[in-house]
Coordinates of C-alpha atoms in Angstrom, one line a residue:
Chain Y
M1 CA 0.1 0.0 0.0
S2 CA 1.5 3.3 -1.0
D3 CA 1.7 6.5 1.1
D4 CA -0.8 8.2 -0.9
L5 CA -4.5 7.6 -0.3
L6 CA -5.6 9.7 -3.1
K7 CA -3.9 10.5 -6.4
V8 CA -5.3 13.2 -8.8
E9 CA -3.7 13.3 -12.1
G10 CA -4.3 15.8 -14.9
L11 CA -7.9 16.3 -13.7
K12 CA -10.1 18.5 -16.0
A13 CA -13.6 18.8 -15.1
Y14 CA -15.7 21.2 -17.1
Y15 CA -19.2 22.5 -17.1
Q16 CA -20.4 22.0 -20.6
M17 CA -23.6 23.7 -21.6
N18 CA -25.5 24.0 -24.8
Y19 CA -28.2 26.5 -24.8
F20 CA -30.1 27.1 -28.0
G21 CA -27.2 26.0 -30.0
V22 CA -24.7 28.2 -28.1
R23 CA -22.0 26.2 -26.5
R24 CA -20.5 27.4 -23.4
E25 CA -17.7 25.7 -21.5
V26 CA -16.7 26.6 -17.9
R27 CA -13.2 25.2 -17.1
A28 CA -13.8 24.9 -13.4
V29 CA -11.1 22.4 -12.7
D30 CA -8.3 22.7 -15.3
D31 CA -5.5 20.3 -15.1
I32 CA -5.0 19.5 -11.4
T33 CA -2.3 17.0 -10.4
M34 CA -1.9 16.3 -6.7
S35 CA -2.0 13.6 -4.1
I36 CA -3.2 13.3 -0.5
R37 CA -1.4 11.3 1.9
R38 CA -2.6 9.0 4.6
N39 CA -3.2 10.6 8.1
E40 CA -2.9 14.2 7.1
I41 CA -5.0 17.3 7.0
Y42 CA -4.7 18.8 3.6
G43 CA -6.0 22.4 3.4
I44 CA -7.6 23.7 0.0
A45 CA -7.9 27.5 -0.1
G46 CA -9.4 29.5 -2.9
E47 CA -11.9 32.3 -3.5
S48 CA -15.5 31.9 -4.6
S49 CA -15.6 31.0 -8.2
S50 CA -12.1 29.6 -8.2
G51 CA -13.3 26.1 -8.8
K52 CA -12.7 24.7 -5.4
T53 CA -16.1 23.5 -4.8
S54 CA -16.1 21.8 -8.3
F55 CA -12.9 20.1 -7.3
I56 CA -14.4 18.8 -4.1
K57 CA -17.4 17.6 -5.9
V58 CA -15.1 15.5 -8.0
L59 CA -13.2 14.1 -5.1
A60 CA -16.5 13.3 -3.5
A61 CA -17.6 11.6 -6.6
A62 CA -20.7 13.8 -6.8
I63 CA -20.5 14.7 -10.4
R64 CA -23.7 15.9 -11.9
P65 CA -24.3 17.2 -15.4
P66 CA -23.5 19.8 -16.8
M67 CA -20.2 19.0 -15.0
R68 CA -18.1 16.3 -16.6
I69 CA -14.8 14.9 -16.2
V70 CA -13.1 15.7 -19.4
D71 CA -9.7 14.1 -18.7
G72 CA -7.5 12.8 -16.0
S73 CA -8.0 10.4 -13.1
V74 CA -8.9 10.6 -9.4
K75 CA -7.7 7.3 -7.9
Y76 CA -8.4 6.4 -4.3
E77 CA -6.6 3.4 -2.7
F78 CA -8.7 2.6 0.4
K79 CA -8.0 -0.7 2.5
G80 CA -9.3 -3.4 0.3
L81 CA -10.9 -1.0 -2.3
A82 CA -9.4 0.8 -5.2
V83 CA -11.6 3.3 -6.9
D84 CA -11.1 5.7 -9.8
V85 CA -13.8 8.2 -9.6
A86 CA -13.5 9.1 -13.3
T87 CA -14.4 5.5 -14.3
A88 CA -16.2 4.1 -11.4
T89 CA -19.5 2.4 -11.6
P90 CA -22.4 3.6 -9.5
E91 CA -22.1 0.4 -7.4
Q92 CA -18.4 1.1 -6.7
I93 CA -19.1 4.6 -5.6
E94 CA -21.9 3.4 -3.3
A95 CA -19.5 0.9 -1.7
M96 CA -17.0 3.7 -1.1
R97 CA -19.4 6.3 0.2
W98 CA -19.6 6.9 4.0
K99 CA -17.7 3.8 4.8
H100 CA -14.5 4.9 3.1
L101 CA -15.2 8.5 2.1
S102 CA -17.5 11.0 4.0
Y103 CA -18.2 14.7 4.0
I104 CA -18.8 17.3 6.6
M105 CA -20.8 20.0 5.1
Q106 CA -21.1 23.7 5.7
G107 CA -24.7 24.2 6.8
S108 CA -25.6 21.9 9.5
M109 CA -29.2 23.1 9.4
S110 CA -29.6 22.0 5.9
V111 CA -27.8 18.7 6.3
L112 CA -29.9 17.4 9.1
N113 CA -33.4 16.6 8.3
P114 CA -35.5 19.1 10.3
I115 CA -38.5 16.8 10.8
R116 CA -36.5 13.7 11.9
R117 CA -34.9 13.1 15.3
I118 CA -31.0 13.1 15.0
G119 CA -31.1 9.3 15.9
R120 CA -33.0 8.6 12.8
T121 CA -30.7 10.7 10.6
F122 CA -27.9 8.6 12.0
E123 CA -29.8 5.5 10.9
D124 CA -30.4 6.9 7.4
F125 CA -26.8 7.6 6.9
A126 CA -24.8 5.1 8.7
A127 CA -26.9 1.9 9.3
R128 CA -26.2 0.4 6.0
P129 CA -22.6 1.1 5.7
L130 CA -21.9 -0.2 9.2
G131 CA -24.1 -3.2 8.7
L132 CA -25.6 -2.9 12.1
R133 CA -29.2 -2.5 13.3
G134 CA -31.3 -1.8 16.3
A135 CA -29.6 -1.9 19.7
A136 CA -26.1 -2.8 18.3
F137 CA -26.3 0.1 16.1
R138 CA -27.5 2.6 18.8
Q139 CA -24.7 1.3 21.0
R140 CA -22.1 2.0 18.4
V141 CA -23.4 5.5 17.7
I142 CA -23.6 6.3 21.4
G143 CA -20.0 5.2 21.9
H144 CA -18.9 7.4 19.0
L145 CA -20.9 10.4 20.3
E146 CA -19.2 10.1 23.7
R147 CA -15.8 10.6 22.0
L148 CA -17.2 13.8 20.5
K149 CA -18.3 14.8 24.0
L150 CA -21.9 14.7 22.9
P151 CA -24.6 13.5 25.4
A152 CA -26.5 10.3 24.2
D153 CA -29.8 12.2 24.4
V154 CA -29.0 14.3 21.3
L155 CA -30.2 11.3 19.3
N156 CA -33.7 12.0 20.6
A157 CA -33.5 15.7 19.7
Y158 CA -34.6 17.5 16.6
P159 CA -32.0 19.7 14.9
H160 CA -33.7 22.9 15.9
E161 CA -33.3 22.1 19.5
L162 CA -29.6 22.1 19.4
S163 CA -27.3 25.2 19.2
G164 CA -25.2 25.8 15.9
G165 CA -22.1 24.4 17.5
M166 CA -23.9 21.3 18.8
R167 CA -25.3 20.7 15.3
Q168 CA -22.1 21.1 13.7
R169 CA -20.6 18.5 16.1
V170 CA -23.5 16.2 15.3
T171 CA -22.6 16.4 11.6
I172 CA -18.9 15.7 12.5
G173 CA -20.3 12.7 14.3
L174 CA -22.4 11.6 11.3
A175 CA -19.3 11.9 9.0
T176 CA -17.0 10.0 11.2
V177 CA -19.2 7.3 12.7
C178 CA -18.1 4.7 10.2
H179 CA -14.4 5.6 10.7
P180 CA -13.8 6.6 7.1
E181 CA -10.4 6.8 5.7
F182 CA -11.0 10.0 3.8
I183 CA -13.1 12.9 5.0
I184 CA -14.0 16.1 3.0
A185 CA -14.7 19.0 5.2
D186 CA -16.2 21.9 3.1
E187 CA -16.1 25.1 5.2
P188 CA -17.4 23.4 8.2
T189 CA -16.9 26.4 10.5
T190 CA -17.8 29.4 8.4
A191 CA -21.2 29.9 10.0
L192 CA -19.9 29.5 13.5
D193 CA -18.8 32.1 16.0
V194 CA -15.1 32.5 16.8
V195 CA -15.3 30.6 20.2
V196 CA -17.3 27.8 18.8
Q197 CA -15.2 27.7 15.6
K198 CA -12.1 27.0 17.6
E199 CA -13.8 24.2 19.5
V200 CA -15.2 22.6 16.4
L201 CA -11.8 22.8 14.6
G202 CA -10.1 21.3 17.6
L203 CA -12.6 18.4 17.5
I204 CA -12.0 17.7 13.8
R205 CA -8.3 17.5 14.4
E206 CA -8.6 15.3 17.5
I207 CA -10.9 12.8 15.8
Q208 CA -8.6 12.8 12.6
Q209 CA -5.6 11.9 14.8
D210 CA -7.6 9.4 16.7
M211 CA -8.7 7.5 13.5
G212 CA -5.7 8.2 11.4
S213 CA -7.8 9.3 8.5
S214 CA -7.0 11.9 5.8
V215 CA -9.0 15.1 5.8
V216 CA -9.4 17.5 2.9
F217 CA -10.2 20.8 4.6
V218 CA -11.7 23.5 2.4
T219 CA -12.0 27.1 3.6
H220 CA -11.0 30.6 2.2
D221 CA -9.9 31.7 5.7
M222 CA -6.2 31.4 5.8
S223 CA -5.9 31.8 9.5
V224 CA -7.9 28.5 9.9
H225 CA -5.6 26.8 7.5
A226 CA -2.7 28.1 9.6
N227 CA -4.1 26.2 12.7
M228 CA -5.6 23.1 11.2
T229 CA -3.6 21.7 8.3
D230 CA -0.4 19.9 7.7
R231 CA -0.2 20.9 4.0
V232 CA -2.0 23.6 2.0
G233 CA -2.9 23.7 -1.6
I234 CA -4.1 27.0 -3.1
I235 CA -6.5 27.0 -6.0
Y236 CA -6.7 30.0 -8.3
A237 CA -9.0 30.1 -11.4
G238 CA -9.3 26.4 -11.6
R239 CA -5.7 25.5 -11.2
L240 CA -3.6 24.4 -8.3
V241 CA -1.0 27.3 -8.1
E242 CA 1.0 26.3 -5.1
E243 CA 1.1 23.6 -2.5
G244 CA 3.4 22.9 0.4
P245 CA 3.7 22.3 4.1
T246 CA 1.6 24.8 6.1
R247 CA 4.4 26.6 7.7
Q248 CA 6.4 27.1 4.6
M249 CA 3.3 28.4 2.8
F250 CA 3.0 31.0 5.5
F251 CA 6.5 32.1 5.9
A252 CA 8.2 31.3 2.6
P253 CA 5.4 31.3 -0.1
K254 CA 6.6 30.8 -3.7
H255 CA 3.5 32.2 -5.6
P256 CA 2.6 35.9 -5.4
Y257 CA -1.1 35.0 -4.8
T258 CA -0.2 33.0 -1.7
A259 CA 2.1 35.8 -0.5
H260 CA -0.7 38.2 -0.8
L261 CA -3.4 36.0 0.9
V262 CA -1.0 35.6 3.9
A263 CA 0.0 39.3 4.0
S264 CA -3.5 40.6 4.0
L265 CA -4.5 39.0 7.2
P266 CA -4.6 41.5 9.9
R267 CA -3.2 40.6 13.3
I268 CA -4.1 41.9 16.7
G269 CA -1.1 43.9 18.0
D270 CA -0.1 45.1 14.5
T271 CA -1.7 48.0 12.8
A272 CA 0.7 48.5 9.9
Q273 CA -1.1 49.2 6.7
R274 CA -2.2 45.9 4.9
P275 CA -2.0 45.7 1.2
A276 CA -5.3 44.9 -0.8
L277 CA -5.1 43.0 -4.0
E278 CA -6.7 44.9 -6.8
G279 CA -8.6 43.4 -9.7
R280 CA -11.2 40.6 -9.5
P281 CA -11.0 36.7 -9.9
P282 CA -11.2 35.9 -13.6
N283 CA -14.2 34.5 -15.3
L284 CA -13.6 30.8 -15.9
A285 CA -15.7 30.9 -19.0
E286 CA -12.9 33.1 -20.6
P287 CA -9.8 32.7 -18.4
P288 CA -6.9 35.0 -19.3
A289 CA -4.2 33.5 -21.4
G290 CA -0.9 32.4 -19.9
C291 CA -0.7 32.4 -16.1
R292 CA -4.3 33.1 -15.0
F293 CA -3.0 35.4 -12.2
H294 CA -1.1 37.7 -14.3
P295 CA -3.6 40.6 -14.6
R296 CA -3.4 41.0 -10.8
C297 CA 0.1 40.0 -10.2
P298 CA 2.7 42.6 -9.1
L299 CA 5.6 40.4 -10.6
A300 CA 4.1 39.8 -14.0
V301 CA 6.4 39.9 -16.9
D302 CA 5.6 39.3 -20.6
K303 CA 6.3 35.6 -20.4
C304 CA 3.4 35.3 -17.8
K305 CA 0.9 36.6 -20.5
T306 CA 1.4 34.0 -23.0
E307 CA 2.9 30.9 -21.3
V308 CA 1.2 28.8 -18.7
P309 CA 3.6 28.1 -15.8
P310 CA 3.9 24.5 -14.8
L311 CA 3.6 23.3 -11.2
V312 CA 7.2 22.5 -10.3
D313 CA 9.2 21.7 -7.2
V314 CA 10.7 24.7 -5.6
A315 CA 11.6 23.3 -2.3
N316 CA 11.4 20.1 -0.4
D317 CA 7.8 19.0 -0.6
H318 CA 6.7 22.4 -2.0
R319 CA 5.5 23.1 -5.5
S320 CA 4.7 26.4 -7.2
A321 CA 3.3 27.3 -10.6
C322 CA 5.0 30.6 -11.2
W323 CA 7.6 31.8 -13.6
R324 CA 9.1 34.1 -11.1
S325 CA 8.8 31.9 -8.0
A326 CA 12.3 32.7 -7.0
D327 CA 11.5 36.4 -6.8
V328 CA 8.5 35.9 -4.5
Q329 CA 9.2 37.6 -1.1
P330 CA 7.2 36.8 1.9
L331 CA 5.4 39.9 2.8
V332 CA 5.2 39.1 6.5
A333 CA 8.1 37.9 8.6
P334 CA 7.6 35.0 11.0
Q335 CA 7.2 36.2 14.6
A336 CA 7.6 34.8 18.0
P337 CA 4.7 32.7 19.1
Q338 CA 2.1 34.8 20.7
A339 CA 2.7 33.4 24.3
A340 CA 6.2 34.8 24.2
R341 CA 4.7 38.3 24.0
G342 CA 2.9 38.4 27.2
V343 CA -0.5 37.5 25.7
M344 CA -2.4 34.5 27.2
A345 CA -1.7 31.4 25.4
Chain S
M1 CA -17.8 69.3 21.9
T2 CA -21.1 68.4 20.0
T3 CA -22.3 64.9 19.9
L4 CA -23.1 63.4 16.6
L5 CA -24.9 60.3 18.0
D6 CA -25.8 59.7 21.6
V7 CA -27.2 56.4 22.7
R8 CA -28.4 56.5 26.2
D9 CA -29.3 53.5 28.3
V10 CA -31.1 51.8 25.4
S11 CA -32.8 48.5 25.8
K12 CA -34.6 46.3 23.3
R13 CA -36.8 43.4 24.3
F14 CA -38.5 41.2 21.9
T15 CA -41.6 39.1 22.8
M16 CA -41.9 35.8 21.1
G17 CA -44.7 33.4 21.1
G18 CA -48.4 33.7 21.8
L19 CA -50.5 34.5 24.9
L20 CA -49.8 31.3 26.5
S21 CA -46.2 30.7 25.6
R22 CA -44.9 34.3 25.9
K23 CA -41.1 34.6 26.1
V24 CA -39.4 37.8 26.4
V25 CA -35.8 38.0 24.9
A26 CA -33.7 41.0 26.1
A27 CA -31.7 41.7 22.9
V28 CA -29.9 44.8 24.1
Q29 CA -29.8 46.0 27.7
D30 CA -28.7 49.4 28.9
A31 CA -26.3 50.2 26.1
S32 CA -24.8 53.7 26.1
L33 CA -22.3 55.2 23.7
S34 CA -21.7 58.4 22.0
L35 CA -19.9 59.8 18.9
D36 CA -18.5 63.3 18.5
V37 CA -19.0 65.6 15.4
E38 CA -15.4 66.9 15.6
T39 CA -13.5 63.6 15.5
P40 CA -14.6 61.2 13.0
E41 CA -13.8 57.7 14.1
I42 CA -14.4 54.1 13.4
F43 CA -16.4 52.8 16.3
T44 CA -16.6 49.0 16.4
I45 CA -19.2 46.8 17.9
I46 CA -17.9 43.4 18.6
G47 CA -19.9 40.4 19.6
E48 CA -21.0 36.9 18.6
S49 CA -24.3 36.0 17.0
G50 CA -27.1 36.7 19.6
S51 CA -25.0 39.4 21.3
G52 CA -27.4 42.2 20.1
K53 CA -24.9 43.9 17.9
T54 CA -27.3 43.9 14.9
T55 CA -30.3 44.9 17.0
L56 CA -28.2 47.9 18.3
A57 CA -27.4 49.0 14.7
R58 CA -30.9 48.6 13.7
M59 CA -31.9 50.9 16.5
I60 CA -29.4 53.4 15.5
L61 CA -30.6 53.4 12.0
G62 CA -34.1 54.0 13.2
L63 CA -35.4 50.7 11.9
E64 CA -36.3 49.4 15.3
L65 CA -37.6 51.4 18.3
P66 CA -35.8 50.9 21.6
T67 CA -38.0 49.5 24.3
S68 CA -36.5 52.0 26.8
G69 CA -33.8 54.6 26.6
E70 CA -33.2 57.1 23.9
I71 CA -31.0 57.4 20.8
S72 CA -30.5 60.9 19.4
F73 CA -28.8 62.1 16.4
R74 CA -27.5 65.7 16.5
G75 CA -29.8 66.4 19.4
K76 CA -32.9 65.1 17.8
T77 CA -34.5 61.8 18.9
V78 CA -34.4 59.0 16.4
S79 CA -38.0 57.9 16.0
Q80 CA -40.1 56.3 13.4
R81 CA -43.0 58.6 14.3
V82 CA -41.9 61.7 12.3
S83 CA -42.9 63.3 9.1
R84 CA -41.7 61.9 5.8
Q85 CA -39.4 64.9 5.3
E86 CA -37.8 64.5 8.8
R87 CA -37.3 60.8 8.1
L88 CA -35.6 61.5 4.9
D89 CA -33.3 64.1 6.4
F90 CA -32.2 61.6 9.0
M91 CA -31.7 59.0 6.4
A92 CA -29.4 61.3 4.5
N93 CA -27.3 61.6 7.5
V94 CA -27.1 58.1 8.7
Q95 CA -26.6 55.5 6.0
P96 CA -26.4 51.6 6.2
V97 CA -24.0 49.3 4.5
F98 CA -25.2 45.7 4.7
Q99 CA -23.5 42.4 5.0
N100 CA -24.2 40.6 1.7
P101 CA -23.8 43.0 -1.3
F102 CA -25.4 40.4 -3.5
E103 CA -28.6 40.7 -1.6
A104 CA -28.4 44.5 -1.2
F105 CA -28.8 45.0 -5.0
N106 CA -31.7 43.9 -7.0
P107 CA -30.1 41.5 -9.5
L108 CA -32.5 42.6 -12.2
K109 CA -31.7 46.3 -12.0
R110 CA -28.5 47.9 -13.1
I111 CA -26.4 49.3 -10.3
D112 CA -26.3 52.9 -11.7
R113 CA -30.1 53.1 -11.4
Y114 CA -29.9 52.3 -7.8
L115 CA -27.2 54.9 -7.3
E116 CA -29.3 57.4 -9.4
A117 CA -32.4 56.8 -7.4
T118 CA -30.4 57.6 -4.2
A119 CA -29.0 60.7 -5.7
A120 CA -32.5 61.9 -6.8
R121 CA -34.1 61.4 -3.6
F122 CA -31.6 62.7 -1.1
L123 CA -29.9 65.4 -3.1
K124 CA -33.1 66.4 -4.9
L125 CA -31.2 66.4 -8.2
S126 CA -33.0 66.1 -11.5
Q127 CA -30.6 67.2 -14.1
R128 CA -28.7 64.4 -15.9
D129 CA -25.3 66.1 -15.5
D130 CA -25.9 66.8 -11.7
L131 CA -26.9 63.2 -11.1
D132 CA -23.9 61.8 -13.0
A133 CA -21.5 64.2 -11.0
A134 CA -23.0 63.0 -7.7
M135 CA -22.8 59.3 -8.6
D136 CA -19.3 59.7 -10.0
G137 CA -18.1 61.6 -7.0
A138 CA -19.2 59.0 -4.6
L139 CA -17.8 56.2 -6.8
Q140 CA -14.5 57.9 -6.9
K141 CA -14.3 57.9 -3.2
V142 CA -14.5 54.1 -3.1
G143 CA -12.1 53.6 -6.0
L144 CA -14.6 53.0 -8.7
S145 CA -15.9 55.3 -11.4
L146 CA -19.2 55.8 -13.1
V147 CA -17.7 54.6 -16.5
E148 CA -16.9 51.3 -15.0
V149 CA -20.3 50.9 -13.3
R150 CA -22.8 52.3 -15.8
G151 CA -25.0 49.8 -17.4
R152 CA -23.7 46.9 -15.3
Y153 CA -25.8 44.4 -13.4
P154 CA -24.8 43.2 -10.0
H155 CA -23.6 39.8 -11.2
E156 CA -21.1 41.5 -13.5
L157 CA -19.1 42.8 -10.6
S158 CA -17.0 40.9 -8.1
G159 CA -18.1 40.7 -4.5
G160 CA -15.5 43.3 -3.5
Q161 CA -16.5 45.7 -6.2
L162 CA -20.2 45.3 -5.4
Q163 CA -19.6 46.0 -1.8
R164 CA -17.7 49.1 -2.7
A165 CA -20.6 50.1 -4.9
A166 CA -22.8 49.6 -2.0
I167 CA -20.7 51.8 0.1
A168 CA -20.6 54.4 -2.7
R169 CA -24.5 54.4 -2.7
A170 CA -24.4 55.0 1.1
L171 CA -22.0 58.0 0.5
I172 CA -24.1 59.7 -2.0
P173 CA -25.9 62.0 0.4
N174 CA -22.6 62.9 2.1
P175 CA -23.6 61.3 5.4
P176 CA -21.4 62.1 8.5
L177 CA -22.2 58.5 9.8
L178 CA -22.2 55.1 8.1
V179 CA -23.5 52.0 9.9
A180 CA -21.6 48.9 8.4
D181 CA -23.0 45.6 9.5
E182 CA -20.4 43.0 8.9
P183 CA -19.4 44.5 5.6
V184 CA -16.6 42.1 4.9
S185 CA -17.8 38.7 6.1
M186 CA -19.3 37.8 2.6
V187 CA -16.3 39.3 0.6
D188 CA -13.5 37.1 -0.6
A189 CA -10.3 37.0 1.3
S190 CA -8.2 38.7 -1.4
L191 CA -10.7 41.5 -1.5
R192 CA -11.4 41.8 2.1
M193 CA -8.7 44.2 2.8
S194 CA -9.7 46.6 0.1
I195 CA -12.9 47.2 1.9
V196 CA -11.3 47.5 5.2
N197 CA -8.9 49.9 3.9
L198 CA -11.7 51.9 2.3
L199 CA -13.4 52.4 5.6
K200 CA -10.2 53.7 6.9
S201 CA -9.7 56.1 4.2
L202 CA -13.3 57.3 4.5
R203 CA -12.6 58.2 8.1
D204 CA -9.1 59.7 7.4
D205 CA -9.7 61.5 4.0
F206 CA -13.4 62.4 4.1
G207 CA -14.3 62.7 7.8
V208 CA -16.9 60.0 7.8
S209 CA -17.6 58.3 11.1
V210 CA -18.3 54.5 10.8
I211 CA -20.0 52.3 13.2
Y212 CA -18.4 48.9 12.3
I213 CA -20.1 45.8 13.4
T214 CA -18.1 42.7 13.3
H215 CA -17.0 39.5 15.0
D216 CA -13.5 39.7 13.7
L217 CA -11.3 41.1 16.3
A218 CA -8.3 41.3 14.0
T219 CA -9.8 43.8 11.5
A220 CA -11.4 45.6 14.5
Y221 CA -7.9 46.0 15.8
Y222 CA -6.7 47.1 12.4
I223 CA -9.1 49.9 11.8
S224 CA -11.0 51.1 15.0
N225 CA -10.5 53.9 17.3
R226 CA -12.9 52.7 20.0
L227 CA -14.9 49.6 20.5
I228 CA -17.4 47.9 22.6
I229 CA -17.7 44.2 23.3
M230 CA -21.0 42.8 23.8
Q231 CA -22.1 39.6 25.5
R232 CA -25.7 38.6 25.3
G233 CA -27.1 42.0 24.9
R234 CA -24.8 43.6 27.5
I235 CA -21.7 45.8 26.9
V236 CA -19.1 44.1 29.0
E237 CA -16.0 46.2 27.9
M238 CA -15.7 49.5 26.2
G239 CA -12.8 51.7 25.4
D240 CA -9.9 52.4 23.1
A241 CA -9.5 49.7 20.5
R242 CA -5.8 49.0 21.1
T243 CA -6.0 49.3 24.9
V244 CA -8.8 46.7 25.2
L245 CA -7.5 44.3 22.6
D246 CA -4.0 44.3 23.7
N247 CA -5.0 43.4 27.1
P248 CA -8.7 42.6 27.5
E249 CA -9.9 42.6 31.1
H250 CA -13.4 41.1 31.1
P251 CA -13.3 37.3 31.0
Y252 CA -15.5 37.2 27.8
S253 CA -13.3 39.6 26.0
R254 CA -10.3 37.5 27.0
L255 CA -12.0 34.4 25.7
L256 CA -12.8 36.1 22.4
K257 CA -9.2 37.1 22.0
A258 CA -7.9 33.7 22.9
S259 CA -10.2 32.2 20.3
V260 CA -8.8 34.3 17.4
L261 CA -6.8 31.9 15.2
S262 CA -3.2 33.3 14.9
T263 CA -1.1 32.8 12.0
E264 CA 2.1 33.2 13.9
D265 CA 2.7 29.6 14.6
A266 CA 1.3 28.4 11.4
G267 CA 1.4 24.6 11.1
A268 CA 1.7 23.9 14.7
G269 CA -1.8 22.7 15.1
K270 CA -2.7 24.6 18.3
L271 CA -6.3 24.6 18.8
A272 CA -7.0 24.2 22.4
T273 CA -9.0 26.7 24.4
D274 CA -8.6 26.8 28.0
P275 CA -12.0 25.3 29.3
G276 CA -11.7 27.3 32.6
M277 CA -11.8 30.5 30.4
V278 CA -15.0 29.3 28.6
K279 CA -16.7 28.5 31.9
L280 CA -15.7 31.7 33.5
A281 CA -17.1 33.7 30.6
G282 CA -20.2 31.5 30.4
E283 CA -21.1 32.0 34.1
L284 CA -21.3 35.7 33.6
V285 CA -24.2 35.4 31.1
G286 CA -27.3 37.0 32.6
K287 CA -25.7 38.7 35.6
A288 CA -26.2 42.4 35.6
G289 CA -23.2 43.8 37.2
R290 CA -22.3 47.3 36.4
L291 CA -19.7 49.2 34.1
V292 CA -16.9 50.8 36.0
D293 CA -14.2 53.2 34.7
R294 CA -10.6 52.1 34.8
A295 CA -7.5 54.3 34.9
D296 CA -6.6 53.7 31.3
G297 CA -9.9 55.0 30.0
R298 CA -11.8 51.8 29.4
M299 CA -15.0 50.6 31.1
V300 CA -15.4 47.1 32.2
R301 CA -18.5 45.3 33.6
V302 CA -17.8 44.0 37.2
Y303 CA -20.0 41.8 39.2

């Protein structure tokens, strides 16, 4: 068994539409090659309409027309099951779902059925993959909820009776009850308040380490990535533009977009002027030629306007797609940890 | 010293349910704050959902009437029971900016029509040239121009541009006060700072005071002069932004600060919050206490 649980190669997933004879193609995922290792949290960062949600949909094997995989492969290597999403049969995908691959979604209120008690929702999702029924199933679920520090009586509650943080913990429980090897977490904390957010993030990390699963964590909030992930990949306009170990991404970024994302984060204790990136994310129906970031890039040269930079190794375990990656300067310097500055840790 | 906005002992209670299952929720309790005319500032209201920050803002905008207490703007009580003209005068002076720019604009109307209607109503302009000049002036302040925006529909602009257009609309009557309710939480990360920097430049270059409502302590520290921290309808700490956030005193403020995810030790995976701190802050919910002054100018609720 190799180190990589998931290998994505040359993946192209387009939305192809044909309205009244007018063909329109949106290249939401355009040639992404990457892999996700066992037992790691891999962060995916990107703005809205960068194609990150489309990419996640492909990973989750939730491909619906008009989206189509045009080229490439998405190969999972689970224990005792190898699946290529691009060619898998519906039976294979069903066998993989929830047991091997699960999903923590953003809006906990829209995930949980409002007119069913939580216990019934657990049955709907997990009874079949677990192959358990009745008391044995309930026992298993209660045991799992205890690990998440949830009382057993949440199973008798309706979703509206729980607070936002509790509900999000229930959806985490739902996604992890079958001990899947691969979990996709799509902005699971965006709707939560800061205090609850930290708690929920801590819980996801804890349970990931407990089970040794791989987690793909999607959010546009770089400060969440800083604290959650082992590696981060940045998606811009349908392409992976940089990936590397989290610490290096923050303190030695090799792509101007990453450098900007990191530098624009304000920090308590620092009131220096923060730069803002001008321009807007490109329209994926007509992306700019060459490097897709060039219209907004402070380092752009003529080459960037015509030639697409490949994603190449720039340091150990660190890849960047930029012609001028050697010239990218980190815009913020690493600082001493907060605790050292007399602030409560 | 003249006060621009004076909020005195304002409370708001909402009643929920029918006759038999009546429940009263105190959304805001005894809030007081005031802004000066002479010193434009960014005044931040920090709180989690359910802390009453949006209710307080709605009362300042005159969209909600306080259950008790009084809000006055330039010495006049903010009220819904006024003549149409008085209401318009007030609206020309206090303008809102909402959270989601995609919801603030009608998707079927061109953006310039919305700006034009605002200019026509508040500035009583009717000549084409005057209207264009007013629109362009406001758009220039936010780093856009009429040429860029004219004829465009909301979906043709990015979230950041649209939020700037929404701020430009609010600036058309040249208001001395903007009330911005979470103006950056729906805007993409790379565009967020352009909005925050814009609010800063409105204060510094155009003398507009801004009431900035947020749950993000980092941007609050970055731009605000003074702030209040609200917990379940009560102001628990109030004072100079830097003084308070550098060294928060109330247990709830300390919990909020400790919950901010820092990027300084990126990759270390530190996510533990001291459970004692959560408990300490939680125990104070519902206790009245009183606000006392501290030597460094802040006010803290003590019990």
